[in-house]
Amino acid sequence: MSPVLAGVLQLLALIVALGLAYRPLGDHMARVYSSDRHLRVEKWIYKGIGADPDTQMRWPAYLRGVLAFSAVGVLFLYLLQRLQGSLPGSLGFRSIDPDQAFNTAASFVANTNWQSYYGEQAMGHVVQTAGLAVQNFVSAAVGIAVAVALVRGFARSRTGELGNFWSDLVRGVIRVLIPISVLGALVLVACGAIQNFAGIHEVGQFLGGSQQWNGGAVASQEAIKELGTNGGGYFNANSAHPFENPDGFTNLFEVFLILVIPFALTRTFGRMVGSLKQGYAILATMAAIWIGFTALMMWTEFHHGGPAFDLAGGAMEGKENRFGVGGSSIFAVATTLTSTGAVDSFHSSFTGFGGGITMLGMQLGEIAPGGTGSGLYGMLIMAIIAVFIAGLMVGRTPEYLGKKIGTREIKFAACYILVTPALVLVFTAVAMALPTPRHSMLNPGAHGFSEILYAYTSGANNNGSAFAGLSSDTDWFNTTIGLAMLLGRFLPMVFVLALAGSLAEQQPVPATAGTLRTEKPLFTGLLVGTVLIVAGLTYFPALALGPLAEGLAS
Amino acid sequence: MNNSVTNTGRLLWAGLRALLVLTLACGVIYPLAVTGVAQALFHDKANGSEIRSEGKVVGSSLIGQRYDLPLKKGQETAEPDLKWFQPRPSNGLGENTVNTRYKLILSGATNLSGDNKDLIGQVRAAQQAVIKDNTTATYEVDKADVPADAVTSSGSGLDPDISPAYAELQVHRVAERNHLPVNEVRQLVKAHTDGRVLGFMGEPRVNVLELNVALRDLAAKG
Amino acid sequence: MTTGTRKHDSKRSQDAMSTATPTQAPHSDLPSGHTAHAAHAEEGRVGAGLFDPKQLLRSLPDACRKLDPRVMVKSPVMFVVLVGSVLTTVFSFKDPSDWFGWTISAWLWLTVIFANLAEAVAEGRGKAQADSLRKAKTDTVARRLTGSSEEHVPGTELRVDDLVVCEAGDIVPGDGDVVEGVASVDESAITGESAPVIRESGGDRSAVTGGTKVLSDRVVIKITTKPGETFIDRMINLVEGAARQKTPNEIALNILLASLTIVFLLAVVTLPPFADYAGRHLSMVVLVALLVCLIPTTIGALLSAIGIAGMDRLVQRNVLAMSGRAVEAAGDVSTLLLDKTGTITLGNRQAAEFVPVNGTTEAELADAAQLSSLADETPEGRSIVILAKEKYGLREIPPVAHHHPSEEALRAPISSGELAAAEWIAFTAQTRMSGVDVDGRRIRKGAAGSVIAWVREEGGTVARDADGITHRISEAGGTPLLVAVKDGKGARVLGVIHLKDVVKHGMRERFDELRRMGIKTVMITGDNPLTAKAIADEAGVDDFLAEATPEDKMALIKREQAGGKLVAMTGDGTNDAPALAQADVGVAMNTGTSAAKEAGNMVDLDSNPTKLIEIVEIGKQLLITRGALTTFSIANDVAKYFAIIPALFAAVYPGLDKLNIMQLSSPDSAILSAVIFNALIIVALVPLALKGVRYRPMSADRMLRRNLAVYGLGGLVAPFVGIKIIDVLISLVPGL
């Protein structure tokens, strides 16, 4: 079997697996976020929090919950790192410097998991499991909660109430993320991922001498790292490390974990707004972009343009033999079209176009299918933009799911789509204009620029992957990327929740033959076009000077 | 004003309590539970899939290692021990810089771009070395036969595998150095070639450590 | 365009009426009521305003006047272009030998002026209309009644509730209601229709408008509006655009355009450091050129013209929208309330058949029915005469021979011949019968009960099946009219005339169209449910409201609105006012009362209720035009990138020249071509903005598919072609 065919089959297998999980998981999540019953363990937790899970919140209250919880998360994680040197169970690792600790805290709370540290030499068991892995869970749950609040905004009418943040947060963790993570972690262990609390481990080698490696709760962290679209690796090599991702099957399994919740949320969305077809339309949009990007990535990587790859006869630099070009391409697209940022191969050593595809994937806003929750709300915002323009073309004030897209709605949607491009472009421009940040580049020429563009694209879009040649552990990058991550995560949430509040107050307009049918393939096509054109136009000049210049040179 | 400060304080307090409770659930109970089950059911794998040979642990089947000759005086980089199957280059590997009491391997890639002169140089040098090392009296290596994985570094730097093509390329050399018939070595490689999982997942590969362990056994028998 | 606009249109429409329009005027005094309808029937779409290229030239001074930054800032997109033009001009002054900078500056200024031109042209049409209105509003002198005496005061001094007298030749000094007398009034100043109309006290035809001219008789008018706020004042403000406020959707679109502008501003402002790193220094002129090409100038330039033109299209159809909001709402309407009479059916019932009772022939019945109706001037009566003539060839009274019988001919015998002795019995509310006594025959026709009572009184017999026939006709939604005779054979019932509401020709098709557009039609009628259902079925409306009282109407509107629907309706009576106010689109008839006109958010000067359908279409067309040009504008950017990016960077990254798929001749020419295309496309699209995108009623899906193909794909492809052509032309200029 040729590697290309194997790659295609892997993609197909993934589609089938995601298809099988789609209904049960999507329906399960719809029940989780609609049910008015609490599990016993959840009641204990609410008692611990001191919050009434049945109080309905309007959008400002919901937002305050999100922000307060996240602010505490940043502070807690920051302190944990700063105090690591004095904490037990830390393998004797030192405390993390302030700038890096801020960067890492912001990164994990913002569901980004950008890492300017080397996992195996910086973070001990306590920070990894009680700090970073916890944020892997809760930041994902916060994302889903905000998405669910927006969905409720569409589903409800004549009310400002969007649900209860504490309840959504806790349910997401207890009923969705933990059960799947337990299963996922055990599958990974069964295939070879490690799971222990041993310290630094020294083993003999074949020709004498010894190797040292870290033990750790890797599989348990790996599962939620992918499932919650977080991406922060236990080890520096992330999912390229054999202990995180031991073989071809786990590679696909991890991609499955990355994609399963974001895709299934479209079903949850359809269920909650009372039209599964609307969910399918969003699903189709996401799937079309994802499959299209994967196909493009496979094409360019198998085609291996670039002097070094031509010489080597394949683009295997930075790729593992057990995944090959096909598996690596699938992973790279999935991780950058979601807010994951885990890597099983190193994007910096992809072909020029391949690197461009990973960057463009993030620049679309990570909505195909996007991060847990953030993918859905991001795509719904794009749907609102598409509906606004297309809706006009059918001669009605635009409406989506029966809710009119008026001045308020478009204002919030417009602000949403402004945030990330502003962060990416402005930070990149300032970094390029200053003398020192450029010293962090590893590669010369267009690729060097790509490294910095990639860094801010990844940060502001909460991805976390990198053109990792960039030495990002500097005051400048730790601080600015930290800010980009926080602003890129929470500003959009403000607009999403405000939008949700505005939508929830509206009385829905019944659909007629004159209504734009947003569940039809035509709309899906339009939405794909809108997503590509909006991002494409925004980033085209920058991409031209980076990956396009590199890719077109050969 | 005072009121809003109190409210904010109350909200942050709730946030902290939520975080602590969830830390208990996700950061303590979850990893411990998974570790418990994993250690009970998959003890070897959960602890790193170690391989033993001649009574000693010789490494992990998942973690690549070098098969080099001992450093000679004045040498900076060790030369490969051509008696054994050689792994992929690992130019991206690092050494720990923070807590130097350990000699940890830092997994990682070169991150060099396809148009980077350094990478081109590395590939060219590796290609020449592979051709030179593997050309024997009876077998000449053609440049086109050198597979890409033989001249590029992996993502982790710890790739435990080589492609079947690269293993095949090394068969003549290894047979010659170990005074074994080429066919026997080739059979050995074949036996240690793992196909794709379920026939389509991942790529076919040869685990270098397992192959070398078997080679050592074969050579000892022979 | 001058006052000729409307005159021209109404003339055209009258031509059309004589050939194509099958309908009858609901109000006979306003024959132009069919103007737009007829045009619609002919073209099958919302007709477009005419566009005269000379207008561009004429509006140039206005366009330049609009360069004032305080005016420009209202359109964020064009304001950015203005700032860009100033910047490039300043930089060109610093380097006067740089022909490229000068050329770019010139074209940027042209871009701004073209945008202003579009708006000025749109406004210009309104201005012309306003001028003609102003002529009507010459300072009139009012004859105010104080007690029993009269005083002459300027029209501007009139207050609400003042009473004024107008006699033949007087200009009505202000809006008001006729409280005394009846007069014929020339309303051409407002409606453009020269045929005079009757205005009388009481009822629904009491309203008069300031600026119109009393042609005959004398009326006393009670003033109902303050000076300066009269209908004509508002109309002037409206068509001039002085009172124009941005509509909600326009504001929303502006926000989206502003945010896109910011995105592109970011993309361009951040480019220099990237380019410097690549080894290419970008000049200010080039950056501004790139920015202007990327921001959505096409829609930004035409947006306000589209809005003004939309209102203008309504004015051309003699509809005054009191707010742009109402026009937009019209596009969203999902329920139309239509009065049965005059809108769905011809104003009056008509005889459809003669059903004789046993023992009588149809001809006998027809003969008696016709005879009894000869003096009946009501439309029903006339229709009986005509039916008898056409269907049964009855011309029973031939004293005056006519080769070509006509209605007049039929009526002629009334005053002569054997019928001279006829005694006509007129219909009264008490008898509920009319008839004739002639030659010893006494014929009566009327409501079943009354006629039967008469027959019995006269000692006659009532055929057994008369009741059954009557019943059957009622059930079918018709009105039975019994005909009885008393002659030598005694008194007896002859049969029943079936009077029937006649649905206007083509209504079913229109309702089908509306259904395809997703609009539900509800017929409002005072008829009983049976009758209403029959007509509703025949006309093909979706629903009906029978025996409707104003309260019922109001309740229906509220019910529909509670379900999230937007409701449009027409009305003219004072008791319609609350419903008109409640409806999202309330179109008051100009013939209606002041109260109705105040309550509605549109006034139809032609008082043609069918026009509601066109108003909906115009509302949709307005939104479609906006959407189409926005799509076009954004899609354009793709080609501009392909022109400019390789031009800027192929020198440092030769690979990027592969993006130069248009094979433009030089970097300078590429940038210039994109800028020129960007400016010219605005002018090219002005007619489209003013006329509106072609609109045909069809489902949303089909419409989207079509518009996406035309304006989305078209927007992608057009600039590739356009920029290439301009580039070829530029490369022909010697010395470049």
Coordinates of N, CA, C and O in Angstrom, one line a residue, chain A residues 158 385 388-390 392-398 404 406-407 410-411 414 418 421-422 425-426 428-429 432-433 438 441 443-446 448-449 507-510 512-517 520 522 526 533 537-538 540-542 544-545 548-549 552-554, chain C residues 248-249 251-253 255-256 259 262-264 266-267 270-271 273-275 277-278 328 331-334 515-518 562-566 620 623-624 626-628 630-631 634 637-638 641 645 649 653 655-656 658-659 699-701 703-705 707-708:
Chain A
R158 N -37.2 35.9 24.6 CA -37.8 36.9 25.6 C -37.3 36.6 27.0 O -38.0 36.6 28.0
I385 N -22.1 36.5 10.4 CA -21.5 37.5 9.3 C -22.0 37.0 8.0 O -22.5 37.8 7.1
F388 N -25.6 37.7 7.5 CA -25.9 39.1 7.4 C -25.8 39.6 5.9 O -26.7 40.2 5.4
I389 N -24.7 39.2 5.3 CA -24.5 39.6 3.9 C -25.5 38.8 3.0 O -26.2 39.4 2.1
A390 N -25.5 37.5 3.2 CA -26.4 36.7 2.3 C -27.9 37.0 2.5 O -28.7 37.0 1.6
L392 N -29.2 39.7 3.3 CA -29.6 40.9 2.6 C -29.9 40.5 1.1 O -30.8 41.0 0.5
M393 N -29.2 39.6 0.6 CA -29.3 39.2 -0.8 C -30.6 38.5 -1.1 O -31.0 38.2 -2.2
V394 N -31.3 38.0 0.0 CA -32.7 37.5 -0.3 C -33.8 38.5 0.1 O -34.9 38.1 0.1
G395 N -33.3 39.7 0.4 CA -34.3 40.7 0.6 C -35.0 40.8 1.9 O -36.2 41.2 2.0
R396 N -34.3 40.3 2.9 CA -34.9 40.4 4.3 C -33.9 40.9 5.2 O -32.7 40.8 5.0
T397 N -34.3 41.5 6.3 CA -33.4 41.8 7.4 C -32.8 40.5 7.8 O -33.6 39.6 8.1
P398 N -31.5 40.3 7.8 CA -30.9 39.0 8.0 C -31.4 38.4 9.4 O -31.5 39.1 10.4
K404 N -33.1 37.9 14.6 CA -32.7 39.0 13.7 C -31.3 39.4 14.0 O -30.9 39.6 15.1
G406 N -29.4 42.3 13.9 CA -29.6 43.8 13.8 C -28.3 44.5 14.2 O -27.2 43.9 14.2
T407 N -28.4 45.7 14.5 CA -27.3 46.6 14.8 C -26.5 46.0 16.0 O -25.2 45.9 15.9
I410 N -24.7 42.6 15.1 CA -23.6 42.8 14.1 C -22.4 43.5 14.8 O -21.2 43.3 14.5
K411 N -22.7 44.4 15.8 CA -21.7 45.1 16.5 C -20.8 44.1 17.2 O -19.6 44.1 17.2
A414 N -18.9 41.9 14.8 CA -17.8 42.6 14.2 C -16.6 42.8 15.1 O -15.4 42.6 14.8
L418 N -12.7 41.2 14.9 CA -11.6 42.2 14.9 C -10.5 41.8 15.8 O -9.3 42.1 15.6
P421 N -7.3 39.2 14.6 CA -6.4 39.8 13.6 C -5.6 41.0 14.2 O -4.4 41.2 13.9
A422 N -6.3 41.8 15.0 CA -5.6 43.0 15.6 C -4.4 42.5 16.4 O -3.3 43.1 16.3
L425 N -1.6 40.8 14.1 CA -0.9 41.7 13.2 C -0.1 42.8 14.0 O 1.1 43.1 13.6
V426 N -0.7 43.4 15.0 CA 0.0 44.4 15.7 C 1.2 43.9 16.5 O 2.3 44.4 16.4
T428 N 2.9 41.2 15.9 CA 3.9 40.7 14.9 C 4.6 42.0 14.4 O 5.9 41.9 14.2
A429 N 3.9 43.0 14.0 CA 4.5 44.2 13.4 C 5.5 44.8 14.4 O 6.6 45.2 14.1
M432 N 8.5 42.8 14.8 CA 9.4 42.9 13.6 C 10.1 44.2 13.5 O 11.2 44.4 13.0
A433 N 9.4 45.2 14.1 CA 10.0 46.6 14.0 C 11.1 46.8 15.1 O 12.0 47.6 14.9
R438 N 13.8 39.9 16.8 CA 14.2 39.2 15.6 C 15.4 38.2 15.9 O 15.6 37.3 15.2
M441 N 14.9 34.4 16.1 CA 14.6 33.6 15.0 C 15.7 32.6 14.8 O 16.9 32.8 15.0
N443 N 15.6 30.4 11.8 CA 15.8 30.3 10.4 C 15.9 31.7 9.8 O 15.3 32.6 10.3
P444 N 16.7 31.8 8.7 CA 16.8 33.1 8.0 C 15.6 33.3 7.1 O 14.8 32.4 6.8
G445 N 15.6 34.5 6.5 CA 14.7 34.8 5.4 C 13.2 34.7 5.8 O 12.8 35.0 6.9
A446 N 12.4 34.4 4.8 CA 10.9 34.4 4.9 C 10.5 33.5 6.1 O 9.6 33.8 6.8
G448 N 12.0 32.9 8.8 CA 12.3 33.6 10.1 C 11.1 34.5 10.4 O 10.6 34.5 11.6
F449 N 10.6 35.2 9.4 CA 9.4 36.0 9.7 C 8.2 35.1 10.0 O 7.4 35.4 10.9
Q507 N -37.6 37.8 20.3 CA -38.7 36.9 20.0 C -38.3 36.3 18.6 O -38.0 37.1 17.7
P508 N -38.3 35.0 18.5 CA -37.9 34.5 17.2 C -38.9 34.8 16.0 O -40.1 34.8 16.3
V509 N -38.3 35.0 14.9 CA -39.2 35.2 13.7 C -39.4 33.8 13.1 O -38.5 33.1 12.8
P510 N -40.7 33.5 12.8 CA -40.9 32.2 12.2 C -40.3 32.1 10.8 O -40.3 33.1 10.0
T512 N -40.2 31.3 6.9 CA -41.1 31.2 5.8 C -40.3 30.9 4.5 O -39.1 30.7 4.6
A513 N -41.0 30.8 3.4 CA -40.3 30.6 2.2 C -39.3 31.7 1.8 O -38.4 31.5 1.1
G514 N -39.5 32.8 2.4 CA -38.7 34.0 2.1 C -37.5 34.0 3.0 O -36.6 34.9 2.9
T515 N -37.4 33.0 4.0 CA -36.3 33.0 4.9 C -35.1 32.3 4.3 O -35.2 31.3 3.6
L516 N -33.9 32.9 4.5 CA -32.7 32.2 4.1 C -32.6 30.9 4.8 O -32.6 30.8 6.0
R517 N -32.5 29.8 4.1 CA -32.4 28.5 4.7 C -31.0 28.1 5.1 O -30.2 27.8 4.2
K520 N -29.3 24.5 4.5 CA -29.1 23.9 3.2 C -27.6 23.9 2.7 O -26.9 24.8 3.2
L522 N -26.3 25.1 0.2 CA -25.9 26.4 -0.4 C -25.4 27.3 0.7 O -24.3 27.9 0.5
L526 N -21.7 28.9 1.2 CA -21.5 30.3 1.5 C -20.6 30.5 2.7 O -19.7 31.4 2.8
I533 N -12.6 33.6 2.9 CA -12.3 34.9 2.3 C -12.0 35.9 3.4 O -11.0 36.7 3.3
L537 N -8.3 37.4 3.2 CA -8.1 38.8 2.9 C -7.3 39.4 4.0 O -6.4 40.3 3.8
T538 N -7.6 39.0 5.3 CA -6.9 39.7 6.4 C -5.4 39.4 6.4 O -4.6 40.2 6.7
F540 N -3.5 37.8 3.9 CA -2.8 37.5 2.7 C -1.5 38.2 2.6 O -0.5 37.5 2.3
P541 N -1.4 39.5 2.9 CA -0.1 40.1 2.7 C 1.0 39.5 3.6 O 2.1 39.3 3.2
A542 N 0.6 39.2 4.9 CA 1.5 38.6 5.8 C 1.9 37.2 5.3 O 3.1 36.9 5.4
A544 N 1.9 36.2 2.4 CA 2.7 36.2 1.2 C 4.2 36.4 1.5 O 5.1 35.9 0.8
L545 N 4.5 37.1 2.6 CA 5.9 37.4 2.9 C 6.5 36.3 3.7 O 7.7 36.3 4.0
L548 N 4.1 31.8 1.8 CA 3.9 31.8 0.4 C 5.2 32.1 -0.3 O 5.6 31.4 -1.3
A549 N 6.0 33.0 0.2 CA 7.3 33.3 -0.4 C 8.2 32.1 -0.3 O 8.9 31.8 -1.3
L552 N 6.5 29.3 -2.8 CA 6.6 29.6 -4.2 C 8.0 29.7 -4.7 O 8.2 29.6 -5.9
A553 N 9.0 29.7 -3.8 CA 10.4 29.8 -4.3 C 10.8 28.5 -4.9 O 11.7 28.5 -5.7
S554 N 10.2 27.4 -4.5 CA 10.7 26.1 -5.1 C 9.7 25.6 -6.1 O 8.5 25.9 -6.1
Chain C
P248 N -32.0 51.0 10.4 CA -31.3 50.0 11.3 C -30.4 49.1 10.5 O -29.2 48.9 10.9
N249 N -30.9 48.6 9.4 CA -30.1 47.7 8.7 C -28.9 48.4 8.0 O -27.8 47.9 7.9
I251 N -27.3 50.9 9.3 CA -26.4 51.2 10.4 C -25.6 49.9 10.7 O -24.4 49.9 10.8
A252 N -26.3 48.8 10.7 CA -25.7 47.5 10.9 C -24.6 47.2 9.9 O -23.5 46.8 10.1
L253 N -25.0 47.5 8.6 CA -24.1 47.2 7.5 C -22.9 48.2 7.6 O -21.7 47.8 7.4
I255 N -21.6 49.2 10.3 CA -20.7 48.7 11.4 C -19.8 47.6 10.8 O -18.6 47.6 11.0
L256 N -20.5 46.7 10.0 CA -19.7 45.6 9.5 C -18.6 46.2 8.5 O -17.5 45.8 8.5
S259 N -15.8 47.7 10.4 CA -14.9 46.7 11.0 C -14.0 46.1 10.0 O -12.8 45.8 10.2
I262 N -11.3 48.5 9.4 CA -10.3 48.4 10.4 C -9.3 47.2 10.2 O -8.1 47.3 10.3
V263 N -10.0 46.1 9.8 CA -9.1 44.9 9.5 C -8.1 45.2 8.4 O -6.9 44.8 8.6
F264 N -8.6 45.8 7.4 CA -7.7 46.0 6.3 C -6.7 47.1 6.6 O -5.5 47.1 6.2
L266 N -5.4 47.5 9.5 CA -4.4 46.7 10.3 C -3.5 46.0 9.3 O -2.3 46.0 9.5
A267 N -4.1 45.3 8.3 CA -3.3 44.5 7.4 C -2.3 45.4 6.7 O -1.2 45.0 6.4
T270 N 0.4 47.2 9.3 CA 1.5 46.4 9.8 C 2.4 45.8 8.7 O 3.4 45.2 9.1
L271 N 2.1 46.1 7.5 CA 2.9 45.6 6.4 C 4.3 46.1 6.3 O 5.3 45.4 6.1
P273 N 6.8 46.9 8.5 CA 7.9 46.2 9.2 C 8.1 44.8 8.5 O 9.3 44.4 8.5
F274 N 7.0 44.2 8.1 CA 7.2 42.9 7.5 C 8.1 43.0 6.2 O 9.0 42.3 5.9
A275 N 7.7 44.1 5.4 CA 8.3 44.3 4.1 C 9.8 44.7 4.3 O 10.7 44.3 3.6
Y277 N 11.7 43.9 6.7 CA 12.5 42.7 7.0 C 12.9 41.9 5.7 O 14.0 41.4 5.6
A278 N 11.9 41.9 4.8 CA 12.1 41.2 3.5 C 13.0 42.0 2.6 O 13.4 41.5 1.6
E328 N -37.6 49.3 5.0 CA -36.9 48.1 5.3 C -37.8 47.0 5.9 O -37.8 45.9 5.5
G331 N -39.7 44.9 3.5 CA -39.0 43.7 3.0 C -39.1 42.5 3.8 O -39.0 41.4 3.4
D332 N -39.4 42.8 5.1 CA -39.4 41.7 6.1 C -40.8 41.2 6.4 O -41.0 40.2 7.1
V333 N -41.8 41.8 5.8 CA -43.2 41.5 6.1 C -43.5 40.0 5.8 O -43.1 39.5 4.8
S334 N -44.1 39.4 6.8 CA -44.5 38.0 6.5 C -46.0 37.8 6.5 O -46.5 36.7 6.2
R515 N -46.7 33.9 -1.8 CA -46.4 32.7 -1.0 C -45.0 32.2 -1.3 O -44.3 31.8 -0.3
R516 N -44.6 32.3 -2.5 CA -43.2 31.8 -2.8 C -42.2 32.7 -2.1 O -41.1 32.3 -1.8
M517 N -42.6 34.0 -1.9 CA -41.7 34.9 -1.2 C -41.8 34.7 0.3 O -41.1 35.3 1.1
G518 N -42.7 33.8 0.7 CA -42.8 33.5 2.1 C -43.8 34.5 2.8 O -43.7 34.7 4.0
A562 N -47.1 38.7 17.8 CA -46.7 38.0 19.0 C -45.9 36.7 18.5 O -45.0 36.2 19.2
G563 N -46.3 36.2 17.3 CA -45.5 35.1 16.8 C -44.3 35.5 16.1 O -43.6 34.7 15.4
G564 N -43.9 36.8 16.2 CA -42.6 37.2 15.6 C -42.8 37.7 14.2 O -41.8 37.9 13.5
K565 N -44.0 37.8 13.7 CA -44.2 38.2 12.3 C -44.3 39.7 12.1 O -44.8 40.3 13.0
L566 N -43.9 40.1 11.0 CA -44.1 41.5 10.7 C -45.4 41.6 9.8 O -45.6 40.9 8.9
K620 N -37.7 44.7 -0.3 CA -36.8 43.6 -0.5 C -35.7 44.0 -1.5 O -34.5 43.7 -1.3
L623 N -32.9 45.9 0.2 CA -32.0 45.1 1.0 C -31.1 44.2 0.1 O -29.9 44.1 0.3
I624 N -31.7 43.7 -1.0 CA -30.9 42.9 -1.9 C -29.8 43.7 -2.5 O -28.7 43.2 -2.7
R626 N -28.2 46.2 -1.4 CA -27.1 46.4 -0.4 C -26.3 45.1 -0.3 O -25.1 45.2 -0.3
G627 N -27.0 44.0 -0.1 CA -26.3 42.7 0.0 C -25.4 42.4 -1.2 O -24.3 42.0 -1.1
A628 N -26.0 42.6 -2.3 CA -25.3 42.3 -3.6 C -24.0 43.1 -3.7 O -23.0 42.6 -4.1
T630 N -22.4 44.6 -1.4 CA -21.4 44.3 -0.4 C -20.6 43.1 -0.8 O -19.4 43.0 -0.7
T631 N -21.3 42.0 -1.2 CA -20.7 40.8 -1.7 C -19.7 41.1 -2.8 O -18.6 40.7 -2.8
I634 N -16.5 42.9 -1.6 CA -15.6 42.1 -0.8 C -14.9 41.1 -1.8 O -13.7 40.9 -1.7
D637 N -11.7 42.0 -3.7 CA -10.4 42.2 -3.1 C -9.5 41.1 -3.5 O -8.3 41.3 -3.6
V638 N -10.0 39.9 -3.8 CA -9.2 38.8 -4.2 C -8.3 39.2 -5.4 O -7.1 39.0 -5.3
Y641 N -5.6 41.7 -4.6 CA -4.4 41.2 -4.0 C -3.5 40.5 -5.0 O -2.3 40.7 -5.0
I645 N 0.0 42.4 -4.6 CA 1.1 41.7 -3.8 C 2.3 41.3 -4.6 O 3.4 41.6 -4.3
F649 N 6.2 42.7 -4.1 CA 7.2 41.8 -3.5 C 7.9 40.9 -4.4 O 8.8 40.2 -3.9
Y653 N 11.1 38.5 -3.3 CA 10.8 37.1 -3.4 C 10.3 36.7 -4.8 O 9.1 36.8 -5.1
G655 N 9.6 34.2 -6.3 CA 8.6 33.2 -6.4 C 7.2 33.8 -6.4 O 6.3 33.3 -7.0
L656 N 7.1 35.0 -5.7 CA 5.7 35.6 -5.6 C 5.2 36.1 -7.0 O 4.1 36.4 -7.2
K658 N 4.8 34.3 -9.3 CA 3.8 33.3 -9.8 C 2.4 33.7 -9.5 O 1.4 33.2 -10.0
L659 N 2.2 34.6 -8.5 CA 0.9 35.1 -8.2 C 0.4 36.1 -9.2 O -0.8 36.4 -9.2
S699 N -38.3 32.0 -4.3 CA -37.9 31.5 -3.0 C -36.5 32.0 -2.6 O -35.7 32.4 -3.4
A700 N -36.3 32.1 -1.3 CA -35.0 32.7 -0.8 C -33.9 31.9 -1.3 O -32.8 32.5 -1.7
D701 N -34.0 30.6 -1.4 CA -32.9 29.8 -1.9 C -32.5 30.1 -3.3 O -31.3 30.3 -3.6
M703 N -33.1 32.7 -4.9 CA -32.7 34.1 -5.0 C -31.2 34.2 -4.6 O -30.4 34.9 -5.2
L704 N -30.9 33.5 -3.5 CA -29.5 33.5 -3.0 C -28.6 32.9 -4.0 O -27.5 33.5 -4.3
R705 N -29.0 31.8 -4.6 CA -28.2 31.1 -5.6 C -27.9 32.1 -6.7 O -26.7 32.2 -7.1
N707 N -28.2 35.4 -6.9 CA -27.4 36.6 -6.5 C -25.9 36.3 -6.2 O -25.0 37.1 -6.5
L708 N -25.8 35.1 -5.6 CA -24.4 34.7 -5.3 C -23.6 34.5 -6.6 O -22.4 34.9 -6.7

